[in-house]
Amino acid sequence: MPTVSITSGRIVKDSGSRGTARWRIIKSSKANLVLFSAGLALILLAGFWRLGVAPALKVVPTDIDLLRFYNGTLVERVRPPGQPPVGQQPAPMDVIIQEREFNPVRRSTSKVAVIEVDSAVINAADRRRLSEKKEFFAVNRKSAKQVKGKGADRDRSGYCLVFPFNTPEADLPVFDELTGKTQKAVFAGREKIYGVNALVFKVEYGWQTAAMPEGFPSRMTGAQLKSILSNPALPVDDSDSLKVEYKGDLSLEFLVEPVAGNLIGTRNAHSSVRLSVNNPASHPAFTQVITTLNYSETVASLREASAFAHDEIAKLRLQFLYLPVGLLTLGIACLLIGAFAGVKE
């Protein structure tokens, strides 16, 4: 036992002497000292980048610029007061929905990303624009949730257009423009689309209070109601003042790339808006569908959105994997070269 103790002490002493001697030799060579110091700095920088810088850069981007197209069918069954009635047999119309999503210049901040969406519904036959709309969304750049004010054109909650980093395979709250409130998006599975892994979500509801369609009032006279419905036999007096409500129905699927939370596309969308008159004291309840719209995103749009999502994943891998690993590898190499190259004990 005493022999082992003495031997261990000698080993420790010799090892320490060799380490001290090597350090003296490294210090005596300017090139080795520079390489050794640079190696230590790069190793520390790799840790600082991975734990400090990369998470700070993991935010909703402000260089979004996507052009989306949808093919759909629009059926206009009732027009607002003052416009020519549709008639008894409204014909379905093939339409193209065009949407451009982009970050307007100097509207975003370090905490909030402002996304502008310019959309138009276009008659597919003659390219006539049936309607146009401009909307502004404000998104928390860390959580990807909608925020009130901060450049948005209306108060929204939940998610819309962009989704959280590492999107969970679970139900999500999403903002719905038709009803003006948050709806539940149900997780429905996984799917690979154009080389990108995506999560599939479904939204479905019926007979919910909807925003007033453009041109339609909250009250109508009996005469107006008969006119827009082309139904003079409707059991209301022409002079009656009727309260009108609007109800929405919606079902659709959308796909999200979960790593960066990018929306890939929307498909199998079916929506309708109904006009509802219910004055039980004097008249029977009455409901009429105003419009129905069915649409799905085009293959070209899905490809473009998938390519954008792929690029965003590549950016995250660069920030969280390739840069810190590269810095660490270079640091270790410099450290070893500085410690051993040309050093003779």
Coordinates of C-alpha atoms in Angstrom, one line a residue:
M1 CA 0.0 0.0 0.0
P2 CA 2.7 2.6 0.8
T3 CA 4.3 1.8 -2.6
V4 CA 1.1 2.6 -4.4
S5 CA 0.8 6.0 -2.6
I6 CA 4.3 7.0 -3.3
T7 CA 3.9 6.0 -7.0
S8 CA 0.6 7.9 -7.3
G9 CA 2.2 11.0 -5.8
R10 CA 5.1 10.8 -8.2
I11 CA 2.7 10.4 -11.2
V12 CA 0.8 13.5 -10.2
K13 CA 4.0 15.4 -9.6
D14 CA 5.5 14.3 -13.0
S15 CA 2.2 15.1 -14.8
G16 CA 2.0 18.5 -13.3
S17 CA 5.6 19.2 -14.2
R18 CA 5.1 18.2 -17.8
G19 CA 2.0 20.4 -18.1
T20 CA 3.8 23.4 -16.6
A21 CA 6.7 22.8 -18.9
R22 CA 4.5 22.5 -22.0
W23 CA 2.7 25.8 -21.0
R24 CA 6.1 27.5 -20.7
I25 CA 7.1 26.3 -24.1
I26 CA 3.7 27.4 -25.6
K27 CA 4.2 30.8 -24.1
S28 CA 7.7 31.0 -25.5
S29 CA 6.4 30.7 -29.0
K30 CA 4.3 33.6 -30.2
A31 CA 2.6 31.6 -33.0
N32 CA 1.6 28.7 -30.6
L33 CA 0.3 31.1 -28.0
V34 CA -1.8 32.9 -30.6
L35 CA -3.3 29.6 -31.9
F36 CA -3.8 28.3 -28.4
S37 CA -5.6 31.5 -27.2
A38 CA -7.7 31.6 -30.4
G39 CA -8.7 28.0 -29.9
L40 CA -9.9 28.8 -26.4
A41 CA -11.8 31.9 -27.6
L42 CA -13.5 29.9 -30.4
I43 CA -14.6 27.2 -28.0
L44 CA -16.1 29.8 -25.7
L45 CA -17.7 31.6 -28.7
A46 CA -19.3 28.3 -29.9
G47 CA -21.0 27.9 -26.5
F48 CA -22.0 31.5 -26.3
W49 CA -23.5 31.3 -29.9
R50 CA -25.4 28.1 -29.2
L51 CA -26.8 29.2 -25.9
G52 CA -27.1 33.0 -26.4
V53 CA -27.0 34.2 -29.9
A54 CA -28.9 31.5 -31.8
P55 CA -32.0 31.5 -29.5
A56 CA -32.1 35.3 -29.9
L57 CA -32.2 34.9 -33.7
K58 CA -35.0 32.3 -33.5
V59 CA -37.9 34.7 -34.3
V60 CA -40.6 35.1 -36.9
P61 CA -38.8 36.5 -40.0
T62 CA -39.4 39.9 -41.4
D63 CA -38.4 39.0 -45.0
I64 CA -41.6 37.1 -45.9
D65 CA -42.8 37.5 -49.4
L66 CA -45.1 34.8 -50.7
L67 CA -47.6 34.8 -53.5
R68 CA -50.4 32.3 -53.1
F69 CA -53.1 31.2 -55.6
Y70 CA -56.2 29.2 -55.0
N71 CA -58.6 27.7 -57.5
G72 CA -62.3 27.7 -56.4
T73 CA -65.9 28.0 -57.1
L74 CA -68.1 30.9 -56.0
V75 CA -71.9 30.8 -55.9
E76 CA -73.6 34.1 -55.3
R77 CA -77.2 33.5 -54.3
V78 CA -78.2 36.8 -52.9
R79 CA -76.9 40.3 -53.6
P80 CA -77.1 43.4 -51.3
P81 CA -80.0 45.8 -51.5
G82 CA -79.7 48.2 -54.5
Q83 CA -78.0 45.6 -56.8
P84 CA -79.8 43.5 -59.4
P85 CA -81.1 40.2 -58.0
V86 CA -79.3 37.0 -58.8
G87 CA -82.4 35.2 -59.9
Q88 CA -83.8 31.8 -59.1
Q89 CA -81.0 29.7 -60.5
P90 CA -77.6 31.3 -59.7
A91 CA -74.7 29.8 -61.7
P92 CA -71.5 28.6 -60.1
M93 CA -68.5 30.8 -61.1
D94 CA -64.9 29.5 -61.3
V95 CA -62.7 31.9 -59.4
I96 CA -59.0 32.4 -58.7
I97 CA -58.1 33.8 -55.3
Q98 CA -54.8 35.6 -55.2
E99 CA -53.0 36.5 -52.0
R100 CA -49.6 38.2 -51.4
E101 CA -48.1 37.9 -47.9
F102 CA -45.2 40.2 -47.2
N103 CA -43.6 42.4 -44.5
P104 CA -44.2 46.0 -45.4
V105 CA -41.1 48.2 -45.1
R106 CA -40.3 49.7 -41.7
R107 CA -43.5 48.4 -40.1
S108 CA -42.0 45.5 -38.1
T109 CA -39.9 45.8 -34.9
S110 CA -37.6 43.6 -32.9
K111 CA -40.6 42.2 -31.0
V112 CA -43.5 42.4 -33.5
A113 CA -43.6 41.3 -37.2
V114 CA -46.2 43.1 -39.3
I115 CA -47.5 41.0 -42.2
E116 CA -49.6 42.6 -45.0
V117 CA -52.0 40.4 -47.0
D118 CA -53.3 41.8 -50.3
S119 CA -56.0 39.5 -51.7
A120 CA -58.3 39.5 -54.6
V121 CA -61.1 37.2 -55.9
I122 CA -60.9 37.0 -59.7
N123 CA -63.3 35.6 -62.2
A124 CA -61.4 32.8 -63.9
A125 CA -63.2 33.3 -67.2
D126 CA -62.6 37.0 -67.9
R127 CA -60.0 37.9 -65.2
R128 CA -62.3 40.5 -63.8
R129 CA -61.6 41.3 -60.2
L130 CA -64.8 40.7 -58.1
S131 CA -63.4 41.9 -54.8
E132 CA -60.1 43.2 -53.3
K133 CA -59.0 43.4 -49.7
K134 CA -55.9 44.6 -47.8
E135 CA -55.2 43.3 -44.2
F136 CA -52.5 43.9 -41.7
F137 CA -51.5 41.2 -39.1
A138 CA -49.3 41.8 -36.1
V139 CA -47.3 38.8 -34.8
N140 CA -45.3 38.3 -31.7
R141 CA -41.9 37.3 -33.1
K142 CA -41.1 34.9 -30.3
S143 CA -44.4 33.1 -29.8
A144 CA -45.9 33.6 -33.3
K145 CA -49.2 34.6 -31.7
Q146 CA -51.3 37.5 -33.0
V147 CA -51.1 40.6 -30.9
K148 CA -53.5 43.5 -30.5
G149 CA -52.6 46.8 -32.1
K150 CA -49.0 47.1 -33.0
G151 CA -49.9 47.7 -36.7
A152 CA -52.7 45.2 -37.0
D153 CA -55.9 46.4 -38.7
R154 CA -58.1 44.6 -36.1
D155 CA -57.7 42.8 -32.8
R156 CA -56.8 39.2 -33.3
S157 CA -55.8 36.3 -31.0
G158 CA -54.4 32.8 -31.5
Y159 CA -52.4 31.9 -34.6
C160 CA -52.8 33.0 -38.2
L161 CA -50.4 32.9 -41.2
V162 CA -47.5 31.8 -39.0
F163 CA -47.3 29.2 -36.2
P164 CA -45.0 28.5 -33.2
F165 CA -41.5 27.1 -33.6
N166 CA -41.6 23.4 -32.9
T167 CA -45.4 23.4 -33.6
P168 CA -46.9 20.7 -31.3
E169 CA -49.0 17.8 -32.6
A170 CA -52.0 19.1 -30.7
D171 CA -55.0 21.3 -31.2
L172 CA -54.3 25.0 -31.7
P173 CA -56.3 28.2 -31.4
V174 CA -56.4 29.9 -34.8
F175 CA -58.0 33.2 -35.7
D176 CA -60.9 33.1 -38.1
E177 CA -61.7 36.1 -40.2
L178 CA -65.3 35.0 -41.1
T179 CA -66.5 34.9 -37.5
G180 CA -63.9 37.4 -36.1
K181 CA -62.8 35.1 -33.3
T182 CA -60.6 32.2 -32.4
Q183 CA -61.6 28.8 -33.5
K184 CA -60.1 25.4 -32.6
A185 CA -57.8 23.8 -35.2
V186 CA -57.8 20.0 -34.6
F187 CA -54.6 18.1 -35.2
A188 CA -55.3 15.5 -37.9
G189 CA -51.9 13.8 -38.6
R190 CA -48.7 14.2 -40.4
E191 CA -47.9 14.4 -44.2
K192 CA -44.9 14.9 -46.4
I193 CA -45.4 17.5 -49.1
Y194 CA -42.8 18.3 -51.7
G195 CA -40.0 17.1 -49.5
V196 CA -41.2 18.9 -46.3
N197 CA -42.7 17.2 -43.3
A198 CA -45.9 18.9 -42.3
L199 CA -48.6 18.7 -39.7
V200 CA -52.3 18.6 -40.9
F201 CA -54.9 20.6 -39.0
K202 CA -58.7 20.8 -39.6
V203 CA -61.1 23.6 -38.7
E204 CA -64.8 23.0 -38.8
Y205 CA -67.9 24.9 -37.4
G206 CA -71.4 25.7 -38.4
W207 CA -74.1 28.3 -37.8
Q208 CA -71.8 30.8 -36.0
T209 CA -72.3 34.5 -36.0
A210 CA -70.4 36.0 -38.9
A211 CA -69.2 39.4 -39.9
M212 CA -71.7 41.4 -42.0
P213 CA -71.0 40.9 -45.7
E214 CA -70.0 44.0 -47.6
G215 CA -73.1 45.9 -48.7
F216 CA -75.5 44.1 -46.5
P217 CA -77.3 46.0 -43.6
S218 CA -78.1 44.9 -40.1
R219 CA -81.8 45.9 -40.7
M220 CA -84.0 45.7 -43.8
T221 CA -87.5 46.6 -44.7
G222 CA -89.8 43.8 -45.8
A223 CA -89.8 45.3 -49.3
Q224 CA -86.0 45.2 -49.5
L225 CA -86.0 41.6 -48.3
K226 CA -88.5 40.5 -50.9
S227 CA -86.5 42.3 -53.6
I228 CA -83.0 40.8 -52.9
L229 CA -84.6 37.3 -52.5
S230 CA -86.7 37.7 -55.7
N231 CA -89.6 36.4 -53.6
P232 CA -92.7 38.8 -53.5
A233 CA -94.7 36.1 -51.7
L234 CA -92.5 36.3 -48.6
P235 CA -94.8 36.5 -45.6
V236 CA -93.7 40.0 -44.4
D237 CA -95.2 43.5 -44.9
D238 CA -93.3 45.8 -47.1
S239 CA -93.1 48.4 -44.3
D240 CA -91.8 46.0 -41.7
S241 CA -88.4 46.8 -40.2
L242 CA -86.5 43.5 -39.8
K243 CA -83.4 42.7 -37.8
V244 CA -81.0 40.7 -40.0
E245 CA -78.2 38.4 -38.7
Y246 CA -75.5 36.6 -40.6
K247 CA -74.3 33.1 -39.9
G248 CA -71.2 31.3 -41.1
D249 CA -70.2 27.7 -41.9
L250 CA -66.6 26.6 -42.5
S251 CA -64.5 23.5 -43.0
L252 CA -60.9 23.4 -44.2
E253 CA -57.5 21.8 -43.8
F254 CA -54.2 23.6 -43.5
L255 CA -50.6 22.3 -43.4
V256 CA -47.8 23.6 -41.1
E257 CA -44.1 22.9 -41.3
P258 CA -43.5 22.3 -37.5
V259 CA -39.8 23.2 -37.1
A260 CA -40.1 26.8 -38.1
G261 CA -43.9 27.1 -37.9
N262 CA -44.5 28.1 -41.5
L263 CA -47.8 27.7 -43.2
I264 CA -47.5 25.4 -46.2
G265 CA -51.0 25.8 -47.6
T266 CA -54.8 25.5 -47.3
R267 CA -57.0 22.9 -49.0
N268 CA -60.5 21.5 -49.1
A269 CA -62.0 24.8 -47.9
H270 CA -65.8 25.1 -47.9
S271 CA -67.5 28.2 -46.5
S272 CA -70.9 29.8 -46.7
V273 CA -72.7 32.8 -45.2
R274 CA -76.4 32.8 -44.4
L275 CA -78.9 35.6 -43.9
S276 CA -81.2 35.0 -41.0
V277 CA -84.3 36.9 -40.0
N278 CA -86.0 35.9 -36.8
N279 CA -88.8 38.0 -35.4
P280 CA -91.0 35.4 -33.7
A281 CA -93.5 38.0 -32.3
S282 CA -94.8 38.8 -35.8
H283 CA -93.0 36.6 -38.4
P284 CA -91.7 33.1 -38.9
A285 CA -88.0 32.5 -38.9
F286 CA -86.3 32.7 -42.3
T287 CA -82.9 31.7 -43.5
Q288 CA -81.2 32.0 -46.9
V289 CA -77.7 31.2 -48.1
I290 CA -76.0 34.4 -49.4
T291 CA -72.8 32.9 -50.8
T292 CA -70.8 29.7 -50.9
L293 CA -67.1 29.5 -51.7
N294 CA -65.0 26.3 -52.1
Y295 CA -61.3 26.5 -52.8
S296 CA -57.9 24.8 -52.5
E297 CA -54.4 26.1 -52.9
T298 CA -52.7 25.4 -56.3
V299 CA -49.8 23.0 -56.7
A300 CA -47.5 25.8 -57.7
S301 CA -48.3 27.8 -54.5
L302 CA -47.8 24.7 -52.4
R303 CA -44.4 24.1 -54.0
E304 CA -43.3 27.7 -53.4
A305 CA -44.4 27.7 -49.8
S306 CA -42.7 24.3 -49.2
A307 CA -39.4 25.8 -50.7
F308 CA -39.7 28.8 -48.4
A309 CA -40.3 26.5 -45.4
H310 CA -37.2 24.4 -46.4
D311 CA -35.1 27.6 -46.5
E312 CA -36.3 28.6 -43.1
I313 CA -35.3 25.2 -41.7
A314 CA -31.9 25.5 -43.3
K315 CA -31.4 28.9 -41.5
L316 CA -32.3 27.4 -38.1
R317 CA -29.9 24.5 -38.7
L318 CA -27.2 26.9 -39.6
Q319 CA -27.8 29.0 -36.4
F320 CA -28.2 26.1 -34.0
L321 CA -26.0 23.3 -35.5
Y322 CA -23.6 24.1 -38.2
L323 CA -22.2 27.5 -36.9
P324 CA -21.6 26.3 -33.3
V325 CA -20.2 23.0 -34.3
G326 CA -18.0 24.7 -36.9
L327 CA -16.7 27.1 -34.3
L328 CA -16.2 24.3 -31.8
T329 CA -14.3 22.2 -34.3
L330 CA -12.1 25.1 -35.4
G331 CA -11.5 26.0 -31.8
I332 CA -10.4 22.5 -30.8
A333 CA -8.1 22.3 -33.9
C334 CA -6.5 25.6 -33.0
L335 CA -6.1 24.6 -29.4
L336 CA -4.4 21.3 -30.3
I337 CA -2.1 22.9 -32.9
G338 CA -1.1 25.6 -30.5
A339 CA -0.4 23.0 -27.8
F340 CA 1.6 20.5 -29.8
A341 CA 2.8 21.8 -33.1
G342 CA 6.6 22.4 -33.0
V343 CA 6.6 21.9 -29.2
K344 CA 9.4 19.7 -27.9
E345 CA 9.8 18.9 -24.3

